Coordinates of C-alpha atoms in Angstrom, one line a residue:
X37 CA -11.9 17.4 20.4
X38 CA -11.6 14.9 23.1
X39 CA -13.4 11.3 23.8
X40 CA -13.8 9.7 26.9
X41 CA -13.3 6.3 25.5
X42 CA -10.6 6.3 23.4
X43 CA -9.3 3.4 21.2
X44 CA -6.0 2.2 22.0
X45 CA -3.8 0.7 19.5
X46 CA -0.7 -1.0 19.8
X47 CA 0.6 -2.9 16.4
X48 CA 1.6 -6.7 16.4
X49 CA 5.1 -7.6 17.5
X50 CA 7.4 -8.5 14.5
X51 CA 10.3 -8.6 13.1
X52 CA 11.3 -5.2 11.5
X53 CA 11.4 -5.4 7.5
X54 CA 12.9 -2.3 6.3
X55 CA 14.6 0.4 8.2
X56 CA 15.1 3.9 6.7
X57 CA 17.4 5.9 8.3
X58 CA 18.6 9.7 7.6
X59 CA 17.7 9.5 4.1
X60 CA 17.8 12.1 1.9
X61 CA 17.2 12.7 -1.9
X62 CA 18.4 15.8 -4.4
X63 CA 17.8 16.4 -7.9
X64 CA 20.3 19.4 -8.9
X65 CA 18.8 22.4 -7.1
X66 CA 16.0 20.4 -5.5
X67 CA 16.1 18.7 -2.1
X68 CA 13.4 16.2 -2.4
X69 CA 13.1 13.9 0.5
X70 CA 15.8 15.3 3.9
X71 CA 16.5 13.2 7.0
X72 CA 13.7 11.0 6.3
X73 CA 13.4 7.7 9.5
X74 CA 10.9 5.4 9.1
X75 CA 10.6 1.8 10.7
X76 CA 8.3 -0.9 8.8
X77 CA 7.9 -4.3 10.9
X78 CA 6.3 -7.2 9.1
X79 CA 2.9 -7.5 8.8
X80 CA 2.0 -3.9 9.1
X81 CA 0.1 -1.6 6.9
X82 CA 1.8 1.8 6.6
X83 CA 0.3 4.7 4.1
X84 CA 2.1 7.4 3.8
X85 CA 0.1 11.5 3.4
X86 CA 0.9 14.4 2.5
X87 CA 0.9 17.2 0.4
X88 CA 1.6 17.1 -3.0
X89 CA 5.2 17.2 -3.9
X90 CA 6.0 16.5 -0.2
X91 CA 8.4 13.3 -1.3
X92 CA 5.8 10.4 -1.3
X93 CA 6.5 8.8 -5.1
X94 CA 10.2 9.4 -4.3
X95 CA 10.2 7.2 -1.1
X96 CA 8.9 4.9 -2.5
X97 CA 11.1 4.7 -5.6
X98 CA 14.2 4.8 -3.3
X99 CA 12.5 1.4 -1.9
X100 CA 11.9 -0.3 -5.1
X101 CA 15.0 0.1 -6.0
X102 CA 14.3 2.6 -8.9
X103 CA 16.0 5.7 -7.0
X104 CA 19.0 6.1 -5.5
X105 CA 19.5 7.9 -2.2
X106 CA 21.8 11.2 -1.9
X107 CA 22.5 10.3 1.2
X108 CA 21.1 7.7 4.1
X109 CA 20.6 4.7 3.9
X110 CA 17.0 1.9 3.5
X111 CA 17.3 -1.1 4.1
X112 CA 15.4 -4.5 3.3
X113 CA 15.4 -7.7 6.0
X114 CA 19.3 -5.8 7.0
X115 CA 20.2 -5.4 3.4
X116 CA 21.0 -2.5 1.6
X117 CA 18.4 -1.5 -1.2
X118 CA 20.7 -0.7 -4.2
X119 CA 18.4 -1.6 -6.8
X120 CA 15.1 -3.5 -7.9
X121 CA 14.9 -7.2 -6.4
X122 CA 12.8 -10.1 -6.3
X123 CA 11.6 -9.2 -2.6
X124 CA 9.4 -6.0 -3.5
X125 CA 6.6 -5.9 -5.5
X126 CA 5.3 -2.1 -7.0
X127 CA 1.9 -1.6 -7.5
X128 CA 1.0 1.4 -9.3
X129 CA -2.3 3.6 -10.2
X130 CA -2.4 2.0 -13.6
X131 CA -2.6 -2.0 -13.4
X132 CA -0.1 -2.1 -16.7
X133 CA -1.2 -5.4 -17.6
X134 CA -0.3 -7.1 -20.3
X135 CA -3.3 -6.9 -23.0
X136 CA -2.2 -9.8 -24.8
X137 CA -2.5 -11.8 -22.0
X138 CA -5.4 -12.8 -20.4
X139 CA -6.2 -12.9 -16.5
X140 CA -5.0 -16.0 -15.7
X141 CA -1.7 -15.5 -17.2
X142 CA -1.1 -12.3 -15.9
X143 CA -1.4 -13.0 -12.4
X144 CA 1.0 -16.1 -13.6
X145 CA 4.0 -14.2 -14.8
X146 CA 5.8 -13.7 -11.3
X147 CA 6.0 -17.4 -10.6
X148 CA 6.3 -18.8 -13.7
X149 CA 9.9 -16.2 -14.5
X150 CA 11.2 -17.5 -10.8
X151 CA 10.7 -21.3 -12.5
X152 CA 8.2 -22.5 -10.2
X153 CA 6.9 -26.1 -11.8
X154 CA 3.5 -25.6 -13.2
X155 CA 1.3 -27.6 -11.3
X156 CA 2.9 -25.1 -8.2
X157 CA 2.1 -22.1 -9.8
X158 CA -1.4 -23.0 -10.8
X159 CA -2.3 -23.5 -7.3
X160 CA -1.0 -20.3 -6.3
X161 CA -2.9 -18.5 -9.4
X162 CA -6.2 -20.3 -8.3
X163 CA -5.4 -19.0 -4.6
X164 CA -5.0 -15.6 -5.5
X165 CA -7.5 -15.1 -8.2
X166 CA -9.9 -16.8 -5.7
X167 CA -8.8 -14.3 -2.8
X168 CA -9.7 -10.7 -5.0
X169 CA -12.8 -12.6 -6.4
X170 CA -11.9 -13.1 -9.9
X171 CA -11.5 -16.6 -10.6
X172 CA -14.9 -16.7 -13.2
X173 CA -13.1 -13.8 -15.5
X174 CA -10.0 -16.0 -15.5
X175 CA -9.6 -16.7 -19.4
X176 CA -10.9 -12.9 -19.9
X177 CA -8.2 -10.0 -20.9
X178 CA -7.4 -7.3 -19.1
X179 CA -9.3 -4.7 -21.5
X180 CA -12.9 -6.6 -21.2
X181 CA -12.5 -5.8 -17.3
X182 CA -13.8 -2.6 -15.6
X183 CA -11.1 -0.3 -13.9
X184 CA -11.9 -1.7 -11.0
X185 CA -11.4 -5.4 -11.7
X186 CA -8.1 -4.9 -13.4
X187 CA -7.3 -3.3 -10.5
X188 CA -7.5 -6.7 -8.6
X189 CA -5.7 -8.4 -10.9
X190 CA -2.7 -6.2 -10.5
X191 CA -2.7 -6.8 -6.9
X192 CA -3.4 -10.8 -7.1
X193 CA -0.3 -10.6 -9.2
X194 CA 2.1 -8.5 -7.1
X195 CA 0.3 -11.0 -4.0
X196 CA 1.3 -14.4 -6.7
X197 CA 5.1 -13.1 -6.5
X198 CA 5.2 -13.7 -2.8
X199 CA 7.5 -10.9 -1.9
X200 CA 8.6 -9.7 1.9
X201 CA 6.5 -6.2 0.7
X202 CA 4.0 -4.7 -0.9
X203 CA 4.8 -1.2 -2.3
X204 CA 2.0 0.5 -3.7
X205 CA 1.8 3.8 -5.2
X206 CA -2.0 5.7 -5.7
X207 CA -3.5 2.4 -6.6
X208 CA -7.2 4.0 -6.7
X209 CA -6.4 7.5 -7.5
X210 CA -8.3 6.8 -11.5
X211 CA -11.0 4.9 -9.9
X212 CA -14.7 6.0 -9.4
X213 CA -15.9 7.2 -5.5
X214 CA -17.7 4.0 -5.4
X215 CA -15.6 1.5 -6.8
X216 CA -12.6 3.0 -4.6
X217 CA -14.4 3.1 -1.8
X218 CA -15.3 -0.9 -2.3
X219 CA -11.1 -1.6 -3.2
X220 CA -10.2 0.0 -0.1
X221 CA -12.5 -2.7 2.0
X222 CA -10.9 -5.3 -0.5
X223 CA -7.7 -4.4 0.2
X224 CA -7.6 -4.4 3.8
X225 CA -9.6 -7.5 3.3
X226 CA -6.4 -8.8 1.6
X227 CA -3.7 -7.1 3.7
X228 CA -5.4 -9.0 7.1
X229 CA -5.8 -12.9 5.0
X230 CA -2.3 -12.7 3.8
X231 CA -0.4 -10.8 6.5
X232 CA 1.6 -8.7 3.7
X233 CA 3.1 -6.0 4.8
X234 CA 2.2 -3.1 2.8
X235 CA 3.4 0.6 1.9
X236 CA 0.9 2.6 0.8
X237 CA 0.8 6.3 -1.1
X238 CA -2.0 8.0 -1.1
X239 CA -3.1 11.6 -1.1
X240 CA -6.6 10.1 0.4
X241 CA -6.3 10.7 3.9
X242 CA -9.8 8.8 4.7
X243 CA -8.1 6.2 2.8
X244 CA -5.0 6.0 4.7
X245 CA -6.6 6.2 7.9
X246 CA -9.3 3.5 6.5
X247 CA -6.8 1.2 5.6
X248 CA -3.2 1.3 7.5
X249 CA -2.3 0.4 10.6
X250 CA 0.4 3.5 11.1
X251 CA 0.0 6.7 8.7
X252 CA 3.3 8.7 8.0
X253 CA 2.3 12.4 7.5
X254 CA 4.8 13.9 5.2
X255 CA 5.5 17.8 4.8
X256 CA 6.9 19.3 1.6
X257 CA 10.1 21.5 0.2
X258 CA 12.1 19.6 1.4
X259 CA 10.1 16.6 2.0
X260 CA 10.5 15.2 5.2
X261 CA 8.4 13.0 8.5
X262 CA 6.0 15.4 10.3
X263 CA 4.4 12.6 12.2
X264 CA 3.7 9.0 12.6
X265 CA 0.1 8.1 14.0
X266 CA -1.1 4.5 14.7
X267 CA -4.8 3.8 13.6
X268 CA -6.3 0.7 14.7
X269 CA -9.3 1.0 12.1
X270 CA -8.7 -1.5 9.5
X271 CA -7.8 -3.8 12.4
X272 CA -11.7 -3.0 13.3
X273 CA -13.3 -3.4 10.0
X274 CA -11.3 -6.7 9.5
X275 CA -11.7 -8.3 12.5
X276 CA -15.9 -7.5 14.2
X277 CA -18.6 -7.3 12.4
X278 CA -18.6 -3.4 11.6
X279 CA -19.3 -2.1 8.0
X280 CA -16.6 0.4 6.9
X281 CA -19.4 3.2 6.8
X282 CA -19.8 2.5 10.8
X283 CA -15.9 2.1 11.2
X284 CA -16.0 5.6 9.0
X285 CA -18.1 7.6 11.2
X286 CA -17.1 6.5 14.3
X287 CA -16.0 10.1 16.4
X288 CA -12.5 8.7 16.6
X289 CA -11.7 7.7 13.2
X290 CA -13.5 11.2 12.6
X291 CA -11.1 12.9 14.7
X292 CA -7.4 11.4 13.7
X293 CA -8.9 11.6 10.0
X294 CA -9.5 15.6 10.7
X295 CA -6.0 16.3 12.7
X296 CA -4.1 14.5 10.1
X297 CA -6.2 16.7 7.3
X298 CA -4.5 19.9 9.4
X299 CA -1.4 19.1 9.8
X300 CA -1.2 18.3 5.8
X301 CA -3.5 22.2 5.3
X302 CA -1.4 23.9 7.2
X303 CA 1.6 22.6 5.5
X304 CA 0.2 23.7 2.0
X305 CA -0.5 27.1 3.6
X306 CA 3.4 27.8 5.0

């Protein structure tokens, strides 16, 4: 499939985050993640596809800091990653908020650990909590709020630490068609007012392609980088006045959405 009109992309310039280089990862018997090279500049939105057991979860944990490489090397702003630090934030499919808390407090436990004075940390609270639309709920707890909703406040809190990235792993994978489809507009919405940079897992390639500015297409046994394809969508939806069901079913996005969808099907059929 071809189109006379293509849509070029080319990301913002900036300054490269983290760098991944040769970077492999065995358990016993199991090579998990081989020869992996992957570039992240700031400010871009990178989601990562693939088939399942193709390495995704295990990238990321050698980023957090959770995993250690077998061999290779990732690095953060020219550091070595060696283990968790205060300059990644994880967010995973379940919020794990703390019930005894409420929302406001929550969203407050980043800054107020790193000792930022109160009046400070309010300010960023209110900022946040105003940016994912839940400032009325504030004083509510996270189990009076809809899967959805606490879902917001896990990512106004990662947001509230201020970190160089946002790692996040299957954020809407327990979430209902609708209200996933309505987080994914919220959080490109969020990704293009803050300029985070973001890593994304998904196994929703309509989501990847949706959302990211780059999508890494992984393959399995051992995981390793098929392809990387730039996708100026989200760029699109945030930026004119298009509705993500008219970004959705433009022939383009259509067509990257599809070739990604066969490169991952006839990776599960080797």
């Amino acid at each position: 499939m071809s189109f006379s009109n293509p849509v070029i992309f080319e990301p913002d310039p900036g300054k490269e985050l983290l760098s991944i280089r040769d970077l492999s990862v065995r358990f016993d018997k199991v090579e998990a993640l081989r020869a992996v090279n992957l570039d992240v500049r700031q400010g871009e939105f990178i989601a990562v596809v693939g088939p399942s057991g193709c390495g995704k979860s295990t990238l990321l944990h050698v980023i957090a800091g959770f995993l250690q490489p077998t061999s290779g090397s990732a690095k953060l702003n020219g550091e070595e990653i060696r283990k968790p630090g205060a300059d990644r934030t994880v967010v995973l499919q379940q919020p794990a908020l703390f019930q005894w808390l409420n929302v406001y407090e929550n969203v407050e436990l980043g800054p107020k650990a790193r000792g930022v004075p109160k009046a400070e940390r309010h300010e960023t609270v209110q900022k946040y909590l105003d940016l994912v639309g839940l400032s009325h709920v504030q004083k509510s707890h996270s189990y009076e709020l809809s899967g959805g909703m606490q879902q917001r406040v896990s990512l106004a809190r990662a947001l509230a630490n201020d970190t160089s990235i946002l790692l996040v792993d299957e954020p809407f994978g327990a979430l209902d068609a609708l209200t996933r489809d309505r987080m994914q507009r919220e959080i490109v919405r969020i990704w293009h007012e803050t300029g985070k940079t973001v890593l994304f897992i998904t196994h929703d390639v309509e989501e990847a392609v949706f959302c990211a500015t780059s999508i890494v297409v992984m393959a399995a046994s051992p995981g390793r980088v098929l392809e990387q394809h730039p996708a100026p969508f989200s760029r699109m939806y945030a930026e004119h006045d298009l509705g993500a069901r008219a970004v959705k079913s433009r022939p383009d996005f259509i067509e990257l959405r599809e070739k990604i969808l066969a490169q991952i099907v006839g990776e599960d059929l080797d």
